Short mmCIF file of C-alpha atoms and ligand atoms in Angstrom, two decimals:
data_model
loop_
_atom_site.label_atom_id
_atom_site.label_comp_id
_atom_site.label_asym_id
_atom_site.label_seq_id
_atom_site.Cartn_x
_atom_site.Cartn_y
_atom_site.Cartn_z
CA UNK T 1 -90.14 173.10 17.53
CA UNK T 2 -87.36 175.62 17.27
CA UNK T 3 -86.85 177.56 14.18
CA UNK T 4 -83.91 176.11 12.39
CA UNK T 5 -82.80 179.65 11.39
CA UNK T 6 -80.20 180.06 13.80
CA UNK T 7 -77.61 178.52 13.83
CA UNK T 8 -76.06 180.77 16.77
CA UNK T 9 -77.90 179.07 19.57
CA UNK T 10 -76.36 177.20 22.15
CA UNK T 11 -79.40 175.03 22.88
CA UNK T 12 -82.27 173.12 20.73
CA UNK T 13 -84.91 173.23 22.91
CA UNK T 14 -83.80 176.56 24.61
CA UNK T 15 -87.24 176.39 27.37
CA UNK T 16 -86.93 172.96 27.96
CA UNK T 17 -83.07 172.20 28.45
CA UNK T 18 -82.51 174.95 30.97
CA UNK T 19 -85.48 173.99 33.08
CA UNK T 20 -84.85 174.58 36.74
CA UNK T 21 -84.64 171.22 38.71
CA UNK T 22 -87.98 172.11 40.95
CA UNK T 23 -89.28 172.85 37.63
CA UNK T 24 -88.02 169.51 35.84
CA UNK T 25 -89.44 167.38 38.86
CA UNK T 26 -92.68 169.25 38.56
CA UNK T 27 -93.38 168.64 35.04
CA UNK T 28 -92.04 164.65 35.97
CA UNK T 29 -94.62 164.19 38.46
CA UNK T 30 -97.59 165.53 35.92
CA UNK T 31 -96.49 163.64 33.15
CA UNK T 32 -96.24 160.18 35.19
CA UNK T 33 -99.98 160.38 36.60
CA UNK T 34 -101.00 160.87 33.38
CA UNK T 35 -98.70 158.31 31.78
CA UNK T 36 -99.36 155.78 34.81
CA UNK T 37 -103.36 156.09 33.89
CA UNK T 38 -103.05 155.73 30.38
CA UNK T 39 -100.71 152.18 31.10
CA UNK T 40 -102.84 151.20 33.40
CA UNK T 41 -106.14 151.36 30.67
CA UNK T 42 -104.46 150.43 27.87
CA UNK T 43 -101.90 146.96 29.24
CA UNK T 44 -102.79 143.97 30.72
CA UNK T 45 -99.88 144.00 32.33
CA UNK T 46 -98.74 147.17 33.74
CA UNK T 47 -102.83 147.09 34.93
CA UNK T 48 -101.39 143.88 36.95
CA UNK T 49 -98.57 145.76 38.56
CA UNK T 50 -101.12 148.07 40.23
CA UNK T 51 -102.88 145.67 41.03
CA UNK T 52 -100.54 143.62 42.87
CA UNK T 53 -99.94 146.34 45.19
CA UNK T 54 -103.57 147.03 45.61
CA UNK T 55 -102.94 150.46 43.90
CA UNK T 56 -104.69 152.66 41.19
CA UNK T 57 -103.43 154.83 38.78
CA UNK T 58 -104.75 157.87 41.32
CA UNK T 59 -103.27 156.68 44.51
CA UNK T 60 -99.99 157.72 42.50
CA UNK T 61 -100.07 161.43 43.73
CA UNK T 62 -95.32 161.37 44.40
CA UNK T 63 -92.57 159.64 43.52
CA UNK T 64 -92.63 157.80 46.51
CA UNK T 65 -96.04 156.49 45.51
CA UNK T 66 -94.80 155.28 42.31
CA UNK T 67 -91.75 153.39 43.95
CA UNK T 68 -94.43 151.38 45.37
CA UNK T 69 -95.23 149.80 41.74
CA UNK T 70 -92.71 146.53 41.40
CA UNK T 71 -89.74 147.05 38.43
CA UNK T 72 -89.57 145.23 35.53
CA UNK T 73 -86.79 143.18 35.37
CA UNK T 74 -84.93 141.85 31.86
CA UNK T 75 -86.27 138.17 32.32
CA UNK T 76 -89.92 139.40 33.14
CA UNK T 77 -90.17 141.90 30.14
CA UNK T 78 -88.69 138.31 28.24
CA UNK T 79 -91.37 136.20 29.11
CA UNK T 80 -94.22 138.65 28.81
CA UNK T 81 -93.09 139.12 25.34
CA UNK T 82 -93.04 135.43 24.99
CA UNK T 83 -96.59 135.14 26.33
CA UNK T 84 -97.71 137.88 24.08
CA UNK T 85 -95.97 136.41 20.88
CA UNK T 86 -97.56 133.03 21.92
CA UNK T 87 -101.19 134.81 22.54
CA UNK T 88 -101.01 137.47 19.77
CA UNK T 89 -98.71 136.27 17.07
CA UNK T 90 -96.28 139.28 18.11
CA UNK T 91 -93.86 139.62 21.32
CA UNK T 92 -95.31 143.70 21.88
CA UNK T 93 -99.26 143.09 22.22
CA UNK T 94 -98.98 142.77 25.87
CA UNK T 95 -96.94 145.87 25.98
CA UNK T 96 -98.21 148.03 23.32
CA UNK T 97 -101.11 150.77 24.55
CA UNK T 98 -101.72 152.69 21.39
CA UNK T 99 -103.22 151.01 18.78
CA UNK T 100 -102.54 149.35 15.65
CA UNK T 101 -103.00 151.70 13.13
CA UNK T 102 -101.41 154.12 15.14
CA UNK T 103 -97.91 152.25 15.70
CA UNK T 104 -95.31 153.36 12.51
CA UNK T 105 -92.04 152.25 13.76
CA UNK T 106 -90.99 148.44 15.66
CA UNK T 107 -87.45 148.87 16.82
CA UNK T 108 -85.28 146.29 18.55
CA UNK T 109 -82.03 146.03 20.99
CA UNK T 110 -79.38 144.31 19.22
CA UNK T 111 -80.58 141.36 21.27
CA UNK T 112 -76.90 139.15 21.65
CA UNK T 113 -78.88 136.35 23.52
CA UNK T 114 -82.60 135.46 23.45
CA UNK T 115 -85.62 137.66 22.18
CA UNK T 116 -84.44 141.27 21.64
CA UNK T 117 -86.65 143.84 23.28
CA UNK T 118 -88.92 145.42 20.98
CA UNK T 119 -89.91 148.64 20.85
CA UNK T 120 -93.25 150.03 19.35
CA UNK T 121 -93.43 154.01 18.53
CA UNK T 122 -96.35 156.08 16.98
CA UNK T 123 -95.52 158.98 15.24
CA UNK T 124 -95.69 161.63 18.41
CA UNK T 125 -92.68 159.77 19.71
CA UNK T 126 -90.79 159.37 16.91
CA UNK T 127 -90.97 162.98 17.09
CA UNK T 128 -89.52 162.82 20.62
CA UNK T 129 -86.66 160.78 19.88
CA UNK T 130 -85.87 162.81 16.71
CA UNK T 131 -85.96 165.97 19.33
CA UNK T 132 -84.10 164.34 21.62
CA UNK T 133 -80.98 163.26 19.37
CA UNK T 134 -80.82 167.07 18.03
CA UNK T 135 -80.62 168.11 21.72
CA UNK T 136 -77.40 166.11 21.77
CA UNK T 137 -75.78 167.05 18.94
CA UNK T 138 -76.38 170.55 18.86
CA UNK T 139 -75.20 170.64 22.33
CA UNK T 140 -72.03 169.29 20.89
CA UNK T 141 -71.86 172.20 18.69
CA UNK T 142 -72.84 170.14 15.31
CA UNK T 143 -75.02 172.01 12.73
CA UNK T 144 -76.23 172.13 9.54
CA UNK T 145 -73.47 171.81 7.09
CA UNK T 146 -72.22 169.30 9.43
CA UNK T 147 -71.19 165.67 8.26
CA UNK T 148 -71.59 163.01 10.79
CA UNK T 149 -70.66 159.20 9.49
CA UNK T 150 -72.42 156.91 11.57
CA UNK T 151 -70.65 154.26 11.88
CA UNK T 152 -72.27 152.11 14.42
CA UNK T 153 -74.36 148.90 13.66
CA UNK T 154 -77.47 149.94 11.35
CA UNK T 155 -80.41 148.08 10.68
CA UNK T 156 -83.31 148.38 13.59
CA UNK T 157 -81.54 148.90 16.77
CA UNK T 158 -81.87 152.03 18.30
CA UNK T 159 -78.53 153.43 17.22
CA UNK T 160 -79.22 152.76 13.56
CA UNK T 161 -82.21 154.11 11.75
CA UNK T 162 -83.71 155.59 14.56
CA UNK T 163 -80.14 157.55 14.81
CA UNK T 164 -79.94 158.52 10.86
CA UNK T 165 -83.60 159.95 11.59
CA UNK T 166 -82.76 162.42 14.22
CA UNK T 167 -79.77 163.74 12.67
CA UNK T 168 -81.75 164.46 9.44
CA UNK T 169 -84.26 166.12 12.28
CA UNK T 170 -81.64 168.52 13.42
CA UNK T 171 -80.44 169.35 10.01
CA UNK T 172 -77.11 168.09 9.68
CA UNK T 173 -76.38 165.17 7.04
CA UNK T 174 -75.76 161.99 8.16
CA UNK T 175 -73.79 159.37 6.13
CA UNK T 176 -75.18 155.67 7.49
CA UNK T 177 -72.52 153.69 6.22
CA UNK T 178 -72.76 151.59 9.37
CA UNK T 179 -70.06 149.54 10.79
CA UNK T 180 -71.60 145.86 8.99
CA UNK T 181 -69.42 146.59 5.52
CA UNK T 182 -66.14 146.57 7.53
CA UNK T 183 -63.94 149.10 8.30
CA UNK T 184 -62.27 149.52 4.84
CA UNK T 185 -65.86 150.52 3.66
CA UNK T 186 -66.26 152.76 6.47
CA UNK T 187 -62.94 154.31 5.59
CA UNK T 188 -63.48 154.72 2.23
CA UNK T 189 -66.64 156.63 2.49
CA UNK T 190 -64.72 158.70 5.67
CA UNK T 191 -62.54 159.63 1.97
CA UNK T 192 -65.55 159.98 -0.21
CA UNK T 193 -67.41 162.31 2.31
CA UNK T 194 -65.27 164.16 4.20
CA UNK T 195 -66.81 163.89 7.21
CA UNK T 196 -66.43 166.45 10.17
CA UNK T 197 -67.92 163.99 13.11
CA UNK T 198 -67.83 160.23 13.09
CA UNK T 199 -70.24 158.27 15.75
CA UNK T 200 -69.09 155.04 16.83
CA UNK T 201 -68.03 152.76 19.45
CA UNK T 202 -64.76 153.36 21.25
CA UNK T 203 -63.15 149.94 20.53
CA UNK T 204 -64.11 150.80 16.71
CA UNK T 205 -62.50 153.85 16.52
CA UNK T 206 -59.29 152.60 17.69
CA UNK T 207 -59.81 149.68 14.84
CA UNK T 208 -60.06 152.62 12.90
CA UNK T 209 -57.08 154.11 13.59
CA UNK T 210 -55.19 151.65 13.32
CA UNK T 211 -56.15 150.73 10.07
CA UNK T 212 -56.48 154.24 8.44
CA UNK T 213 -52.69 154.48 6.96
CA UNK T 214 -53.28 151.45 5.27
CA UNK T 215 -56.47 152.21 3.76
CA UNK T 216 -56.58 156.09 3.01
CA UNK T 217 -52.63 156.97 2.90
CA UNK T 218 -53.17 158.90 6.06
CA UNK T 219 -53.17 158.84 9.74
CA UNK T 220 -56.88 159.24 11.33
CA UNK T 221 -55.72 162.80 12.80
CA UNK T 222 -55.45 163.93 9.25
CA UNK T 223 -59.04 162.97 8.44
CA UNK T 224 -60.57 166.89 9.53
CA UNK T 225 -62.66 164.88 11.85
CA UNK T 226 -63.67 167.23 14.58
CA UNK T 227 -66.28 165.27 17.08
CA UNK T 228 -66.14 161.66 17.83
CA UNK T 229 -69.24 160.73 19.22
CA UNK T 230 -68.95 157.55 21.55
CA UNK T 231 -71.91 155.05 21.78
CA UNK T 232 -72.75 151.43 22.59
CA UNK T 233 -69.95 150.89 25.22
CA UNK T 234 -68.82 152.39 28.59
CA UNK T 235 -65.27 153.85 27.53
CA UNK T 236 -66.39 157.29 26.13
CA UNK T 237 -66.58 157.72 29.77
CA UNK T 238 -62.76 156.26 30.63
CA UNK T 239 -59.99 158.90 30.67
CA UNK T 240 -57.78 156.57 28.95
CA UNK T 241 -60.19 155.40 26.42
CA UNK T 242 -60.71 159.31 25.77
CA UNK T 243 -57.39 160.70 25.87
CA UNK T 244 -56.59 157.48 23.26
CA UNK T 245 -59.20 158.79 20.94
CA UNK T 246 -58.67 162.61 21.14
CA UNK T 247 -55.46 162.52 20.07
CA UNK T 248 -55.73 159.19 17.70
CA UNK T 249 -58.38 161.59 15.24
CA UNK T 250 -57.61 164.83 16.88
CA UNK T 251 -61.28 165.23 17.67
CA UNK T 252 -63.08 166.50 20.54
CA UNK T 253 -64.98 163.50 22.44
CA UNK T 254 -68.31 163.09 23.40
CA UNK T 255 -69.86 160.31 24.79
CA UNK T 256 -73.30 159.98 24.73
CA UNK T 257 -76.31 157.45 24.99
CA UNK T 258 -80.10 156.91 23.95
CA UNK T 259 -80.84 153.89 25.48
CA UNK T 260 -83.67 152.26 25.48
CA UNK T 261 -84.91 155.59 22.74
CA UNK T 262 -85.97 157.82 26.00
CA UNK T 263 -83.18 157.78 28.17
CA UNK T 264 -81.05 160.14 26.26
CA UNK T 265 -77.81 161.82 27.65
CA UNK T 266 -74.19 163.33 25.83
CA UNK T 267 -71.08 164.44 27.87
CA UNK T 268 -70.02 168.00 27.55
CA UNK T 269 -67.73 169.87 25.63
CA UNK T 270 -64.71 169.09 28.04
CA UNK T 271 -60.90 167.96 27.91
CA UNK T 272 -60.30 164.22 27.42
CA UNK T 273 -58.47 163.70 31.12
CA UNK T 274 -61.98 164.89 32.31
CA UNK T 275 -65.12 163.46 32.74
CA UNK T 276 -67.94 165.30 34.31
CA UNK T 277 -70.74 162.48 32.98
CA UNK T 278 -73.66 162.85 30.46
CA UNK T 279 -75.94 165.28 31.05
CA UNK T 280 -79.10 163.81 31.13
CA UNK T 281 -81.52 165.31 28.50
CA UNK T 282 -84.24 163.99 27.62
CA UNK T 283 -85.96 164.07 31.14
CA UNK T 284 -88.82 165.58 30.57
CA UNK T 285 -89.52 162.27 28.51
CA UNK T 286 -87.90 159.78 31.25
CA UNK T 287 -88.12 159.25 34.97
CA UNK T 288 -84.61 157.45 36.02
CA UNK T 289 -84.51 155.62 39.33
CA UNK T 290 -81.78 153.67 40.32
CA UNK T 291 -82.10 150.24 42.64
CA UNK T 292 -79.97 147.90 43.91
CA UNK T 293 -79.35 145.59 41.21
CA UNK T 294 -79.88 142.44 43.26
CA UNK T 295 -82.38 143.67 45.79
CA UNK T 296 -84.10 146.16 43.72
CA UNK T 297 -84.75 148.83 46.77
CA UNK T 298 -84.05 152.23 45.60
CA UNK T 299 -81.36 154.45 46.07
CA UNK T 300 -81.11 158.15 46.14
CA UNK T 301 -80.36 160.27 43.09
CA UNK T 302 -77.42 161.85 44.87
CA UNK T 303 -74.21 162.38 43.79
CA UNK T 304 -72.14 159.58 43.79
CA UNK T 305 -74.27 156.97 44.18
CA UNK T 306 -74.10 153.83 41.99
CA UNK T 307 -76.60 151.40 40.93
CA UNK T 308 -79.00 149.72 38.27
CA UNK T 309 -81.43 152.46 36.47
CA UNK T 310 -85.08 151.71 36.12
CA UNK T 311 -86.63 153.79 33.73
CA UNK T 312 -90.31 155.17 33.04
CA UNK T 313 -91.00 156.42 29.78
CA UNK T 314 -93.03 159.58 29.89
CA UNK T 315 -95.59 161.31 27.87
CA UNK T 316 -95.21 158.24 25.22
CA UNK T 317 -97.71 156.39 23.60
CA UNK T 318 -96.63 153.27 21.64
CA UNK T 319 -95.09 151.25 24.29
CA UNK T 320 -94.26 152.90 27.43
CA UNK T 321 -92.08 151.29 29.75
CA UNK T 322 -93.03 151.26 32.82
CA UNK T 323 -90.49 150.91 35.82
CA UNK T 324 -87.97 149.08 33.66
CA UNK T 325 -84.96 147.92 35.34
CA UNK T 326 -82.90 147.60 31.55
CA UNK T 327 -79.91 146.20 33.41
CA UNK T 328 -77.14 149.12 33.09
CA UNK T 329 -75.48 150.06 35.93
CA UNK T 330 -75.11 153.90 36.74
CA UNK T 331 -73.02 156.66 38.29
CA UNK T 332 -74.67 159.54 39.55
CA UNK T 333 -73.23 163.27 39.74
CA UNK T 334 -75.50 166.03 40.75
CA UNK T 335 -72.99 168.61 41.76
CA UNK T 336 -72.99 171.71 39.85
CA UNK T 337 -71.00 171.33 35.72
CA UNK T 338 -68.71 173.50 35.08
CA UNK T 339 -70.37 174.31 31.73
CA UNK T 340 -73.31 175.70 33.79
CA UNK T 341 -76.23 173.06 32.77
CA UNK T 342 -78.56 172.09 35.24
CA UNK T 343 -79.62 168.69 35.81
CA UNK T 344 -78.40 165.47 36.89
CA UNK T 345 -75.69 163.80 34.54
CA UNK T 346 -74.75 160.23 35.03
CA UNK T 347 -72.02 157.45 33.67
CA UNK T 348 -73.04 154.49 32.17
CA UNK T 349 -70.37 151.74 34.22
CA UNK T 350 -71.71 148.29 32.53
CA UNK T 351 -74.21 145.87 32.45
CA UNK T 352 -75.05 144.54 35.74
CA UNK T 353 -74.62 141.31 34.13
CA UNK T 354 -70.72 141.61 33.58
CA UNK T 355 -69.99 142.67 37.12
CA UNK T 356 -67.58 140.19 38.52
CA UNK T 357 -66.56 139.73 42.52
CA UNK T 358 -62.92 138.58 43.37
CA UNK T 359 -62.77 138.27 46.76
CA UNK T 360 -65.21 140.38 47.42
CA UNK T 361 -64.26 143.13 45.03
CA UNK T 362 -66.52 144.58 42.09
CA UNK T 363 -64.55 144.09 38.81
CA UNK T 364 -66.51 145.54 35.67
CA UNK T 365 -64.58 144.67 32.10
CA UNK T 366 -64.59 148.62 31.74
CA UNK T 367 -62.41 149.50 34.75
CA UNK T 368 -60.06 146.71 33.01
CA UNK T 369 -59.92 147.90 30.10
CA UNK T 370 -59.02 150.89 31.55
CA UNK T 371 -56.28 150.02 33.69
CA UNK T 372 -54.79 147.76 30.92
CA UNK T 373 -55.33 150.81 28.54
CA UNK T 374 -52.72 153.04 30.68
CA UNK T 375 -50.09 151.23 29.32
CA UNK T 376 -50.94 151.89 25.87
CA UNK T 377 -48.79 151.76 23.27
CA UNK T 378 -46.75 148.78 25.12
CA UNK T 379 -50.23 147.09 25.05
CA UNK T 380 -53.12 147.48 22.10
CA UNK T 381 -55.92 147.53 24.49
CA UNK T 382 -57.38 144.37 23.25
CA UNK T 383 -57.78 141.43 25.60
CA UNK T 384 -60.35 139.25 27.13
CA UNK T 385 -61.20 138.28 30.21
CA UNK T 386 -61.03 134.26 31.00
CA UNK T 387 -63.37 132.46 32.75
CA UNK T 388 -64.06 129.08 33.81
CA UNK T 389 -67.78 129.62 34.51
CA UNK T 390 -70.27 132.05 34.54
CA UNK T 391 -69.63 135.13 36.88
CA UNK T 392 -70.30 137.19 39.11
CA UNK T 393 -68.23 134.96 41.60
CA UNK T 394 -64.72 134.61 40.12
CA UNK T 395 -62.15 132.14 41.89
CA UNK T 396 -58.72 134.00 42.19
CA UNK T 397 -56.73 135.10 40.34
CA UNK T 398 -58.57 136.87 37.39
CA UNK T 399 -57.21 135.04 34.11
CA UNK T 400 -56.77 137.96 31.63
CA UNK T 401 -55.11 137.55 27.87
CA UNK T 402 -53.97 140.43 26.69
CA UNK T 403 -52.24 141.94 23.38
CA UNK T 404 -48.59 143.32 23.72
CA UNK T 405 -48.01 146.72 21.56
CA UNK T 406 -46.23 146.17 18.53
CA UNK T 407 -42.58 147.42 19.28
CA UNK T 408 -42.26 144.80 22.45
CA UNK T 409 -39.70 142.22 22.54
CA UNK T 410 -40.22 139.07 24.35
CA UNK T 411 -37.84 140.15 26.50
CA UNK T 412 -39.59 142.82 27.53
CA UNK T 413 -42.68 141.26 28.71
CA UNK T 414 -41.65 140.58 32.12
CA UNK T 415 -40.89 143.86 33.54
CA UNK T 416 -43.71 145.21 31.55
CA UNK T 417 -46.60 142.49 33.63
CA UNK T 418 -44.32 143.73 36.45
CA UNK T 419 -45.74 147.34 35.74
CA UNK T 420 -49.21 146.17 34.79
CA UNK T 421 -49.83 144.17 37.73
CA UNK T 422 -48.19 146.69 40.38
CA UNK T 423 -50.92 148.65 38.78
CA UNK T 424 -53.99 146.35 38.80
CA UNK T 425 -53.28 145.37 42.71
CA UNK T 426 -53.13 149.45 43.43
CA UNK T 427 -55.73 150.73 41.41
CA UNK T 428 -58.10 147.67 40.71
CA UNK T 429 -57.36 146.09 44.02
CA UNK T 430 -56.64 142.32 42.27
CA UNK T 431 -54.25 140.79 41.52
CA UNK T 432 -54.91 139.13 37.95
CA UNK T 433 -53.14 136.51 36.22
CA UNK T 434 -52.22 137.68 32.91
CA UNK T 435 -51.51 136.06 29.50
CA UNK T 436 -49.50 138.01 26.82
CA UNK T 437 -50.24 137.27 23.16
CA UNK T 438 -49.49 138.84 19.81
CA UNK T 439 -50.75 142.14 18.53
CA UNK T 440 -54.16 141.90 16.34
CA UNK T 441 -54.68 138.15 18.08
CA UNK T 442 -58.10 139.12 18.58
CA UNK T 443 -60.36 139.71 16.10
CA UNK T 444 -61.32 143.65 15.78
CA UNK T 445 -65.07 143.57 16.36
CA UNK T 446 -67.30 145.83 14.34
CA UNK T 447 -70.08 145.91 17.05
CA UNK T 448 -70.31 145.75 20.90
CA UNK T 449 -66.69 143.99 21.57
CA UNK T 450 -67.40 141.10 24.45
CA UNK T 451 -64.69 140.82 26.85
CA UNK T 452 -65.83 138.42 28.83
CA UNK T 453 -65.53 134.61 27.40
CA UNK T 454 -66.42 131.70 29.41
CA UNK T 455 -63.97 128.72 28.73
CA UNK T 456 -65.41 125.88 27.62
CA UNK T 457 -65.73 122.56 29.65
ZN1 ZN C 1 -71.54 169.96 31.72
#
């Protein structure tokens, strides 16, 4: 562990984070043989993927090899945890390879439907997730002295606790007001604290701004906020979404992700129009694939390539996924950063479950919100997508309601869906049929906003 002395270095983990790719791969492939044995002795199950294939934990001597072993999909991982919670009293027993005694922290997703995925850590990788958020931040440029208001959902999913814990690691102070007492709490204690970096999602920060006149006498660029850390949605990735936020709390933007608590990754210090993706840092801790999300054959890390990332956890004890295909879907960039980093970096583009077709077109609710976002402040941003049924196969057109900014006129509103759809039918490549209601018709969420809702029948 570096010595917290110096507050003058550009990196945490100085050795680590400027690894050579050869050298990154390297230390991959001897951590997963290791990591692939120790699953294999210690779970029922992932023993059962091996042997499925007619494989053993030393036939595993590439990567190749290892693409041999079947993913994990969402519903499996459901119904093993099912099985285990029916066999064991608990939904991890299956999963879990260290034991008992050893296991001091159960952590869940924010589970919106069905079981959550849990998550069982022993203290060695609590450690590595506490490392891996202080490789982020500092990155960033936060140190000690540094106030950071979290101000995403608390309680036990991974951006909560887990989150306080590794910016206490790094040394900065973290205020976990959380986003469940509403956003006049949240702006109250931005007043009480004085904080010089607020984490939380995108469509809460513009809640946020809108709100912060009201509530503290003062716009949100007045608030000495310095960093605004996205999390828990796509649009710290979306230009618009960005540019929106940089100038709202006249903050730099990051975006930046721990999903899953191995696959760790933060954006780099860069002007809002620009996006060069998340560096990816905690690598030496996860092995990202990406697969087809319906076929599940891999694709090539390459730049530009899209698909759904399956993740390995490695050199982890408590439970360590193995091959998980968590259901995000994933940009790839491996050309060279302009801040000089090595490594891959990636964007997070949605869940795989939100993609919707229209006539034969991939629509995710991000590149919507984006689009809609451009004509910002004749719009709010806020709208929701309509549909009759469950996607991915939308019938034409795409039924979108959406919020008109507050200084439009009735009159206005047709030449401005003139604008909007010239837009979507260039840039999107739909043509959506679009609803116009009211400013603040729709209710400013406080977590992950869902802006997909299926009519009812
Ligand atoms: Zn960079």
């Amino acid at each position: 562990m570096p010595a917290m002395s110096n507050q003058e270095r550009k990196l945490w983990n100085e050795k680590i984070e400027t690894l050579s790719r050869d050298a990154v791969r390297a230390l991959q492939l001897e951590k997963l043989r290791k990591q692939v044995a120790y699953n294999y002795e210690h779970s029922p199950v992932y023993r059962k993927k091996f042997d499925d294939v007619g494989a053993a934990p030393e036939d595993i001597k590439s990567f190749e090899d290892f693409a041999r072993i079947p993913v994990m999909t969402k519903d499996e991982h459901r119904r093993t945890q099912e099985e285990s919670l029916e066999r064991y009293g608990n939904p991890y027993a299956l999963l879990a390879c260290a034991p008992k005694e050893k296991i001091i922290r159960i952590n869940s997703t924010s589970g919106t439907t069905g079981m959550p995925t849990l998550y069982t850590l022993t203290r060695h990788d609590v450690d590595v997730v506490n490392e891996m958020h202080a490789r982020k931040y500092w990155r960033a440029g936060i140190r000690p002295g540094d106030v950071m208001l979290q101000a995403l959902s608390l309680s036990m999913f991974t951006g909560g606790l887990p989150l306080s814990q590794g910016i206490m690691h790094m040394g900065a102070c973290v205020v976990p007001v959380g986003v469940e007492g509403g956003t006049k709490r949240v702006l109250d204690f931005v007043r009480l604290t004085s904080p010089t970096a607020i984490i939380a999602t995108p469509s809460f920060g513009q809640y946020l701004m809108e709100k912060c006149p009201e509530v503290t006498g003062r716009q949100a660029r007045d608030l000495g906020i310095r960093w605004f850390f996205c999390a828990g949605e796509p649009g710290g990735g979306n230009p618009e979404v960005r540019k929106m936020l940089a100038e709202g709390f006249h903050a730099k933007v990051f975006d930046h992700t721990g999903g899953g608590h191995a696959f760790h990754g933060i954006s780099c210090d860069e002007p809002p129009e620009q996006f060069s993706g998340m560096h990816f840092v905690s690598e030496d801790h996860c092995l990202l694939e990406l697969v087809d999300p319906h076929t599940k054959e891999g694709i090539a890390l390459q730049d530009g390539a899209v698909g759904e990332m399956v993740f390995t956890f490695l050199d982890w004890e408590g439970g360590p996924f193995m091959r998980y295909a968590l259901g995000d879907l994933l940009e790839i960039y491996d050309r060279p950063c302009a801040c000089g980093m090595p490594g891959i970096r990636f964007k997070i583009i949605g869940r795989a479950d939100d993609m919707l077709i229209v006539k034969g077109v991939n629509v995710y609710p991000e590149a919507v919100r984006s689009a809609i976002l451009r004509f910002a402040p004749k719009v709010t941003g806020f709208f929701r997508i309509l549909l009759d049924k469950p996607g991915p196969l939308v019938k034409p057109p795409l039924k979108i309601r959406l919020e008109y900014g507050p200084g439009i006129a009735e009159k206005d509103l047709a030449s401005l869906e003139a604008e909007v759809l010239s837009y979507f039918r260039q840039e999107v490549r739909i043509g959506p049929s679009l609803e116009w209601v009211p400013p603040e018709t729709f209710p400013r969420e406080t977590k992950k906003t869902k802006y997909i809702q299926i009519r009812e029948t």
